[in-house]
Structures are given as structure tokens and as C-alpha cells.
mmCIF file of C-alpha atoms in Angstrom:
data_model
loop_
_atom_site.group_PDB
_atom_site.id
_atom_site.type_symbol
_atom_site.label_atom_id
_atom_site.label_comp_id
_atom_site.label_asym_id
_atom_site.label_seq_id
_atom_site.Cartn_x
_atom_site.Cartn_y
_atom_site.Cartn_z
ATOM 1 C CA ARG Z 1 18.396 -0.503 -5.555
ATOM 2 C CA LYS Z 2 14.643 -0.665 -4.951
ATOM 3 C CA GLU Z 3 13.249 -4.164 -4.465
ATOM 4 C CA VAL Z 4 10.318 -3.475 -6.773
ATOM 5 C CA GLU Z 5 10.706 -0.984 -9.616
ATOM 6 C CA GLN Z 6 8.038 0.446 -11.869
ATOM 7 C CA ASP Z 7 7.869 2.954 -14.699
ATOM 8 C CA PRO Z 8 5.981 5.855 -13.078
ATOM 9 C CA GLY Z 9 4.272 6.793 -16.371
ATOM 10 C CA PRO Z 10 1.860 8.297 -17.022
ATOM 11 C CA PHE Z 11 0.647 5.958 -19.710
ATOM 12 C CA ASN Z 12 -1.919 7.924 -21.689
ATOM 13 C CA VAL Z 13 -4.341 5.484 -23.293
ATOM 14 C CA PRO Z 14 -7.275 6.209 -25.593
ATOM 15 C CA GLU Z 15 -10.512 4.673 -24.431
ATOM 16 C CA GLY Z 16 -10.908 1.200 -25.898
ATOM 17 C CA ALA Z 17 -7.193 0.663 -26.469
ATOM 18 C CA THR Z 18 -4.880 -1.864 -24.814
ATOM 19 C CA VAL Z 19 -2.126 -0.866 -22.426
ATOM 20 C CA ALA Z 20 0.564 -3.008 -20.868
ATOM 21 C CA PHE Z 21 3.325 -2.249 -18.417
ATOM 22 C CA ASN Z 22 5.879 -4.132 -16.388
ATOM 23 C CA CYS Z 23 7.421 -4.162 -12.983
ATOM 24 C CA THR Z 24 10.824 -5.650 -12.142
ATOM 25 C CA TYR Z 25 11.893 -7.134 -8.840
ATOM 26 C CA SER Z 26 15.393 -7.642 -7.518
ATOM 27 C CA ASN Z 27 14.826 -10.230 -4.787
ATOM 28 C CA SER Z 28 14.830 -13.673 -6.380
ATOM 29 C CA ALA Z 29 13.422 -15.048 -3.126
ATOM 30 C CA SER Z 30 10.174 -13.187 -3.700
ATOM 31 C CA GLN Z 31 7.457 -15.795 -3.598
ATOM 32 C CA SER Z 32 4.212 -14.159 -4.581
ATOM 33 C CA PHE Z 33 3.192 -11.103 -6.542
ATOM 34 C CA PHE Z 34 0.108 -8.969 -6.800
ATOM 35 C CA TRP Z 35 -1.234 -5.882 -8.463
ATOM 36 C CA TYR Z 36 -2.955 -3.293 -6.311
ATOM 37 C CA ARG Z 37 -4.840 -0.339 -7.703
ATOM 38 C CA GLN Z 38 -4.867 3.122 -6.151
ATOM 39 C CA ASP Z 39 -7.284 5.735 -7.435
ATOM 40 C CA CYS Z 40 -6.396 9.394 -7.066
ATOM 41 C CA ARG Z 41 -6.600 10.416 -3.396
ATOM 42 C CA LYS Z 42 -7.880 6.987 -2.425
ATOM 43 C CA GLU Z 43 -6.419 3.980 -0.650
ATOM 44 C CA PRO Z 44 -4.793 1.017 -2.434
ATOM 45 C CA LYS Z 45 -6.988 -1.996 -3.142
ATOM 46 C CA LEU Z 46 -6.042 -5.475 -4.297
ATOM 47 C CA LEU Z 47 -6.648 -5.887 -8.033
ATOM 48 C CA MET Z 48 -5.384 -9.397 -8.704
ATOM 49 C CA SER Z 49 -2.752 -12.002 -7.963
ATOM 50 C CA VAL Z 50 -0.010 -12.863 -10.439
ATOM 51 C CA TYR Z 51 0.873 -16.433 -11.365
ATOM 52 C CA SER Z 52 3.600 -17.861 -13.582
ATOM 53 C CA SER Z 53 0.897 -19.475 -15.672
ATOM 54 C CA GLY Z 54 -0.819 -16.129 -16.146
ATOM 55 C CA ASN Z 55 -3.944 -14.844 -14.518
ATOM 56 C CA GLU Z 56 -6.864 -13.285 -16.355
ATOM 57 C CA ASP Z 57 -9.691 -11.389 -14.713
ATOM 58 C CA GLY Z 58 -12.025 -9.878 -17.250
ATOM 59 C CA ARG Z 59 -10.101 -7.260 -19.197
ATOM 60 C CA PHE Z 60 -7.036 -7.584 -16.990
ATOM 61 C CA THR Z 61 -4.235 -10.093 -17.544
ATOM 62 C CA ALA Z 62 -1.270 -10.477 -15.214
ATOM 63 C CA GLN Z 63 1.858 -12.490 -15.913
ATOM 64 C CA LEU Z 64 4.965 -13.433 -13.949
ATOM 65 C CA ASN Z 65 8.311 -14.166 -15.573
ATOM 66 C CA ARG Z 66 10.607 -15.586 -12.898
ATOM 67 C CA ALA Z 67 13.556 -16.083 -15.262
ATOM 68 C CA SER Z 68 13.662 -12.377 -16.094
ATOM 69 C CA GLN Z 69 12.238 -11.256 -12.748
ATOM 70 C CA TYR Z 70 9.396 -9.144 -13.994
ATOM 71 C CA ILE Z 71 5.642 -8.949 -13.654
ATOM 72 C CA SER Z 72 3.315 -7.525 -16.257
ATOM 73 C CA LEU Z 73 -0.214 -6.166 -16.341
ATOM 74 C CA LEU Z 74 -2.248 -5.808 -19.514
ATOM 75 C CA ILE Z 75 -5.534 -3.965 -19.709
ATOM 76 C CA ARG Z 76 -7.726 -4.567 -22.757
ATOM 77 C CA ASP Z 77 -10.553 -2.346 -23.978
ATOM 78 C CA SER Z 78 -9.565 0.408 -21.540
ATOM 79 C CA LYS Z 79 -12.346 2.272 -19.743
ATOM 80 C CA LEU Z 80 -12.215 5.764 -18.312
ATOM 81 C CA SER Z 81 -12.648 4.165 -14.893
ATOM 82 C CA ASP Z 82 -9.359 2.292 -15.349
ATOM 83 C CA SER Z 83 -7.499 5.556 -14.771
ATOM 84 C CA ALA Z 84 -5.495 4.937 -11.616
ATOM 85 C CA THR Z 85 -2.049 4.145 -10.302
ATOM 86 C CA TYR Z 86 -1.213 0.460 -10.427
ATOM 87 C CA LEU Z 87 1.067 -0.774 -7.654
ATOM 88 C CA CYS Z 88 3.212 -3.846 -8.155
ATOM 89 C CA VAL Z 89 3.624 -5.822 -4.933
ATOM 90 C CA GLY Z 90 5.942 -8.655 -3.970
ATOM 91 C CA LYS Z 91 5.718 -10.900 -0.936
ATOM 92 C CA THR Z 92 8.821 -12.653 0.381
ATOM 93 C CA ASP Z 93 8.410 -13.499 4.035
ATOM 94 C CA SER Z 94 5.927 -16.055 5.181
ATOM 95 C CA TRP Z 95 4.403 -13.688 7.681
ATOM 96 C CA GLY Z 96 3.020 -11.347 5.087
ATOM 97 C CA LYS Z 97 5.321 -8.394 4.570
ATOM 98 C CA LEU Z 98 4.413 -6.764 1.266
ATOM 99 C CA GLN Z 99 6.993 -4.869 -0.796
ATOM 100 C CA PHE Z 100 5.305 -2.149 -2.844
ATOM 101 C CA GLY Z 101 6.531 -0.482 -5.994
ATOM 102 C CA ALA Z 102 6.018 3.255 -6.410
ATOM 103 C CA GLY Z 103 3.268 2.674 -8.961
ATOM 104 C CA THR Z 104 2.541 3.187 -12.659
ATOM 105 C CA GLN Z 105 -0.002 5.863 -13.490
ATOM 106 C CA VAL Z 106 -2.492 5.093 -16.241
ATOM 107 C CA VAL Z 107 -4.686 7.824 -17.702
ATOM 108 C CA VAL Z 108 -7.473 6.722 -20.033
ATOM 109 C CA THR Z 109 -8.722 9.521 -22.262
ATOM 110 C CA PRO Z 110 -12.026 9.813 -24.160
ATOM 111 C CA GLU Y 1 -19.529 1.179 9.793
ATOM 112 C CA THR Y 2 -17.505 -1.301 7.737
ATOM 113 C CA GLY Y 3 -13.940 -1.693 6.531
ATOM 114 C CA VAL Y 4 -11.021 0.306 7.852
ATOM 115 C CA THR Y 5 -11.526 3.842 9.093
ATOM 116 C CA GLN Y 6 -8.949 6.468 9.976
ATOM 117 C CA THR Y 7 -9.188 9.768 11.793
ATOM 118 C CA PRO Y 8 -8.429 12.526 11.261
ATOM 119 C CA ARG Y 9 -8.394 12.595 7.475
ATOM 120 C CA HIS Y 10 -6.248 15.718 7.419
ATOM 121 C CA LEU Y 11 -3.852 17.042 10.050
ATOM 122 C CA VAL Y 12 -1.602 20.080 10.134
ATOM 123 C CA MET Y 13 0.763 20.267 13.058
ATOM 124 C CA GLY Y 14 3.765 22.223 14.171
ATOM 125 C CA MET Y 15 7.061 20.554 14.930
ATOM 126 C CA THR Y 16 6.546 20.881 18.673
ATOM 127 C CA ASN Y 17 2.995 19.520 18.755
ATOM 128 C CA LYS Y 18 1.840 16.120 19.950
ATOM 129 C CA LYS Y 19 -0.964 14.445 18.039
ATOM 130 C CA SER Y 20 -2.326 10.947 17.487
ATOM 131 C CA LEU Y 21 -3.681 9.159 14.439
ATOM 132 C CA LYS Y 22 -6.406 6.603 14.966
ATOM 133 C CA CYS Y 23 -7.283 3.542 12.931
ATOM 134 C CA GLU Y 24 -10.165 1.148 13.457
ATOM 135 C CA GLN Y 25 -10.988 -1.988 11.526
ATOM 136 C CA HIS Y 26 -14.422 -3.589 11.515
ATOM 137 C CA LEU Y 27 -13.397 -6.730 9.639
ATOM 138 C CA GLY Y 28 -12.422 -9.022 12.485
ATOM 139 C CA HIS Y 29 -8.836 -9.133 11.243
ATOM 140 C CA ASN Y 30 -5.889 -10.168 13.381
ATOM 141 C CA ALA Y 31 -3.086 -8.108 11.807
ATOM 142 C CA MET Y 32 -2.768 -4.343 11.463
ATOM 143 C CA TYR Y 33 -0.181 -2.143 9.774
ATOM 144 C CA TRP Y 34 0.989 1.453 9.534
ATOM 145 C CA TYR Y 35 2.419 2.659 6.221
ATOM 146 C CA LYS Y 36 3.855 5.983 5.110
ATOM 147 C CA GLN Y 37 3.209 7.078 1.525
ATOM 148 C CA SER Y 38 5.184 9.992 0.129
ATOM 149 C CA ALA Y 39 4.693 11.378 -3.360
ATOM 150 C CA LYS Y 40 6.217 9.234 -6.116
ATOM 151 C CA LYS Y 41 7.673 6.803 -3.546
ATOM 152 C CA PRO Y 42 6.688 3.241 -2.623
ATOM 153 C CA LEU Y 43 4.640 2.626 0.473
ATOM 154 C CA GLU Y 44 6.971 2.322 3.437
ATOM 155 C CA LEU Y 45 5.980 -0.200 6.071
ATOM 156 C CA MET Y 46 6.387 1.353 9.505
ATOM 157 C CA PHE Y 47 4.858 -0.987 12.061
ATOM 158 C CA VAL Y 48 3.112 -4.348 12.112
ATOM 159 C CA TYR Y 49 0.905 -5.781 14.833
ATOM 160 C CA SER Y 50 -0.459 -9.287 15.069
ATOM 161 C CA LEU Y 51 -3.005 -9.999 17.790
ATOM 162 C CA GLU Y 52 -1.946 -6.779 19.515
ATOM 163 C CA GLU Y 53 1.726 -7.784 19.574
ATOM 164 C CA ARG Y 54 4.200 -5.663 17.651
ATOM 165 C CA VAL Y 55 5.847 -7.866 15.047
ATOM 166 C CA GLU Y 56 8.013 -5.373 13.242
ATOM 167 C CA ASN Y 57 9.382 -1.905 13.704
ATOM 168 C CA ASN Y 58 11.063 -0.888 10.477
ATOM 169 C CA SER Y 59 13.744 1.410 11.912
ATOM 170 C CA VAL Y 60 11.190 4.120 12.392
ATOM 171 C CA PRO Y 61 12.332 7.214 14.348
ATOM 172 C CA SER Y 62 11.166 7.319 17.938
ATOM 173 C CA ARG Y 63 9.104 10.433 17.262
ATOM 174 C CA PHE Y 64 6.560 7.915 15.885
ATOM 175 C CA SER Y 65 5.085 5.709 18.588
ATOM 176 C CA PRO Y 66 2.489 3.034 17.801
ATOM 177 C CA GLU Y 67 -0.086 1.621 20.159
ATOM 178 C CA CYS Y 68 -2.430 -1.319 19.668
ATOM 179 C CA PRO Y 69 -4.818 -1.624 22.624
ATOM 180 C CA ASN Y 70 -6.863 -4.386 20.961
ATOM 181 C CA SER Y 71 -7.095 -6.154 17.628
ATOM 182 C CA SER Y 72 -9.541 -3.586 16.219
ATOM 183 C CA HIS Y 73 -7.714 -0.381 17.065
ATOM 184 C CA LEU Y 74 -4.339 1.023 16.143
ATOM 185 C CA PHE Y 75 -2.876 4.398 17.035
ATOM 186 C CA LEU Y 76 0.155 6.304 15.851
ATOM 187 C CA HIS Y 77 1.348 8.896 18.357
ATOM 188 C CA LEU Y 78 3.313 11.763 16.857
ATOM 189 C CA HIS Y 79 5.745 14.004 18.713
ATOM 190 C CA THR Y 80 8.350 16.533 17.595
ATOM 191 C CA LEU Y 81 7.944 15.741 13.918
ATOM 192 C CA GLN Y 82 10.015 17.150 11.076
ATOM 193 C CA PRO Y 83 8.761 18.706 7.823
ATOM 194 C CA GLU Y 84 9.987 15.633 5.912
ATOM 195 C CA ASP Y 85 7.467 13.588 7.891
ATOM 196 C CA SER Y 86 4.684 15.225 5.884
ATOM 197 C CA ALA Y 87 3.008 12.404 3.965
ATOM 198 C CA LEU Y 88 -0.074 10.226 3.722
ATOM 199 C CA TYR Y 89 -0.232 7.758 6.599
ATOM 200 C CA LEU Y 90 -2.166 4.636 5.746
ATOM 201 C CA CYS Y 91 -3.471 2.023 8.115
ATOM 202 C CA ALA Y 92 -4.208 -1.474 6.836
ATOM 203 C CA SER Y 93 -5.450 -4.763 8.209
ATOM 204 C CA SER Y 94 -5.395 -8.351 7.022
ATOM 205 C CA GLN Y 95 -7.049 -11.527 8.207
ATOM 206 C CA ASP Y 96 -3.782 -12.900 9.521
ATOM 207 C CA LEU Y 97 -0.116 -12.006 9.380
ATOM 208 C CA GLY Y 98 0.430 -14.220 6.341
ATOM 209 C CA SER Y 99 -2.506 -12.908 4.291
ATOM 210 C CA TYR Y 100 -1.552 -11.150 1.069
ATOM 211 C CA GLU Y 101 -4.716 -9.117 0.820
ATOM 212 C CA GLN Y 102 -4.507 -6.054 2.966
ATOM 213 C CA TYR Y 103 -7.429 -3.688 3.401
ATOM 214 C CA PHE Y 104 -6.421 -0.070 3.637
ATOM 215 C CA GLY Y 105 -8.065 2.842 5.338
ATOM 216 C CA PRO Y 106 -8.454 6.175 3.509
ATOM 217 C CA GLY Y 107 -5.346 7.574 5.162
ATOM 218 C CA THR Y 108 -4.458 10.682 7.139
ATOM 219 C CA ARG Y 109 -2.854 13.473 5.113
ATOM 220 C CA LEU Y 110 -0.266 14.941 7.509
ATOM 221 C CA THR Y 111 1.449 18.270 7.008
ATOM 222 C CA VAL Y 112 4.194 19.305 9.411
ATOM 223 C CA THR Y 113 4.915 23.012 9.441
#
């Protein structure tokens, strides 16, 4: 079983709509979680951290549910530039090893 | 030049060739990483270096050989690769080994024929 699992999508979203998707993790010892974004044919970049209390950054909201072992990302008022693959990332070891999911593809259409 | 750079950006090699991938970071970071990214699969961590010392080797076949001559440079030497080794090879760096934010280079798209 993969440590971090994501729905590969694609999630086709009309411009201006809201889209939300989850990621599940199997290692209950995972300490920290993050969302990275990877544009087509580009490198991954950190989007935001995920906290149990929720974390909002502009149109993006991330949430962690430790009881059910999932992380969510919600994008409001979707823009064409939000089209990308969103990678869910967990961090267990103190030295910084990141466990990446395979990514969820989001396609925002005009 | 800033950030993390990788060369070459594209590489086609035969199974008997020897080639090297180069990564350079201009961020003053202390940790560097090699990842393999195959289509529809999660990034696979291959090697980790902290202050030029190898911290982890994730059961990577010996046909991949890393080298870290200093904290700014990282190489991946390739020898006798297999077609299934075709993938995007990403280099990343972070401030320290415990930092969660890793900065990735643009990657080398490797095709083994």
C-alpha cells in the first residue's frame, strides 16, 4: 500500500468554480503535511503547509484530519493558472524525508 | 544564476553508455537530493546528502552512482542503464536536512534506448 494516496483526476473545473480533493495517508506517525504544485513539464514547488486547525492562503484552503488520516485542498474561484498537478506530501522523520503522493491533476477550463 | 539548475535537460542514451547528470544549487543550502519521477507515480527519493555526506541510499541499483563534491554540486553517474530507468530525474535542495521546503531543479528527462 502506498504511504500517500491521491485520486489522479483529472478534475475538470470551470473557471470561477470551487474544487476540492483529498489525499489519504497510511502512516499514523506522519507528523507534517504539505501541498506542492507541479505545472506541466515543470518542477514541483511548495504551495502551502497543512495544519489540523486549517490553513488558508488566499483562494486555497488546506485541512488535516488526523482521525481519518486524510488531507484536503480546496481552491475557490478557480483561475486558468490553477491548472496543475497537486502533490500531497507527508513528512515523518525528523531529518526531512518527504513522502510524495502521485498527484491530482486539476484542469481549469474557460 | 539563482535557484537549482540541472544539466542536461534532456538525455538519450544507450544501455551501454556512461553519462552523468549535474545539479547545482545557488541557494546556500546544506542538503541535496536526487529523485526519480515516472509517469503517474510518486516521486521516488534516491539519494540524500547533507553537508556532502550521503545520508540515505534508498536501495537504488548500483548502476546509479551519486557524487557530492561540495555542498553546491551534486552529480548522478549513470552506467549500463535499463529501459525502465527512463524517467524525469529531479534534483532538489533544502536549507537543512530537516527543512520541509525543498527547491527543485527543472529536471533531466532521460530516455534509455
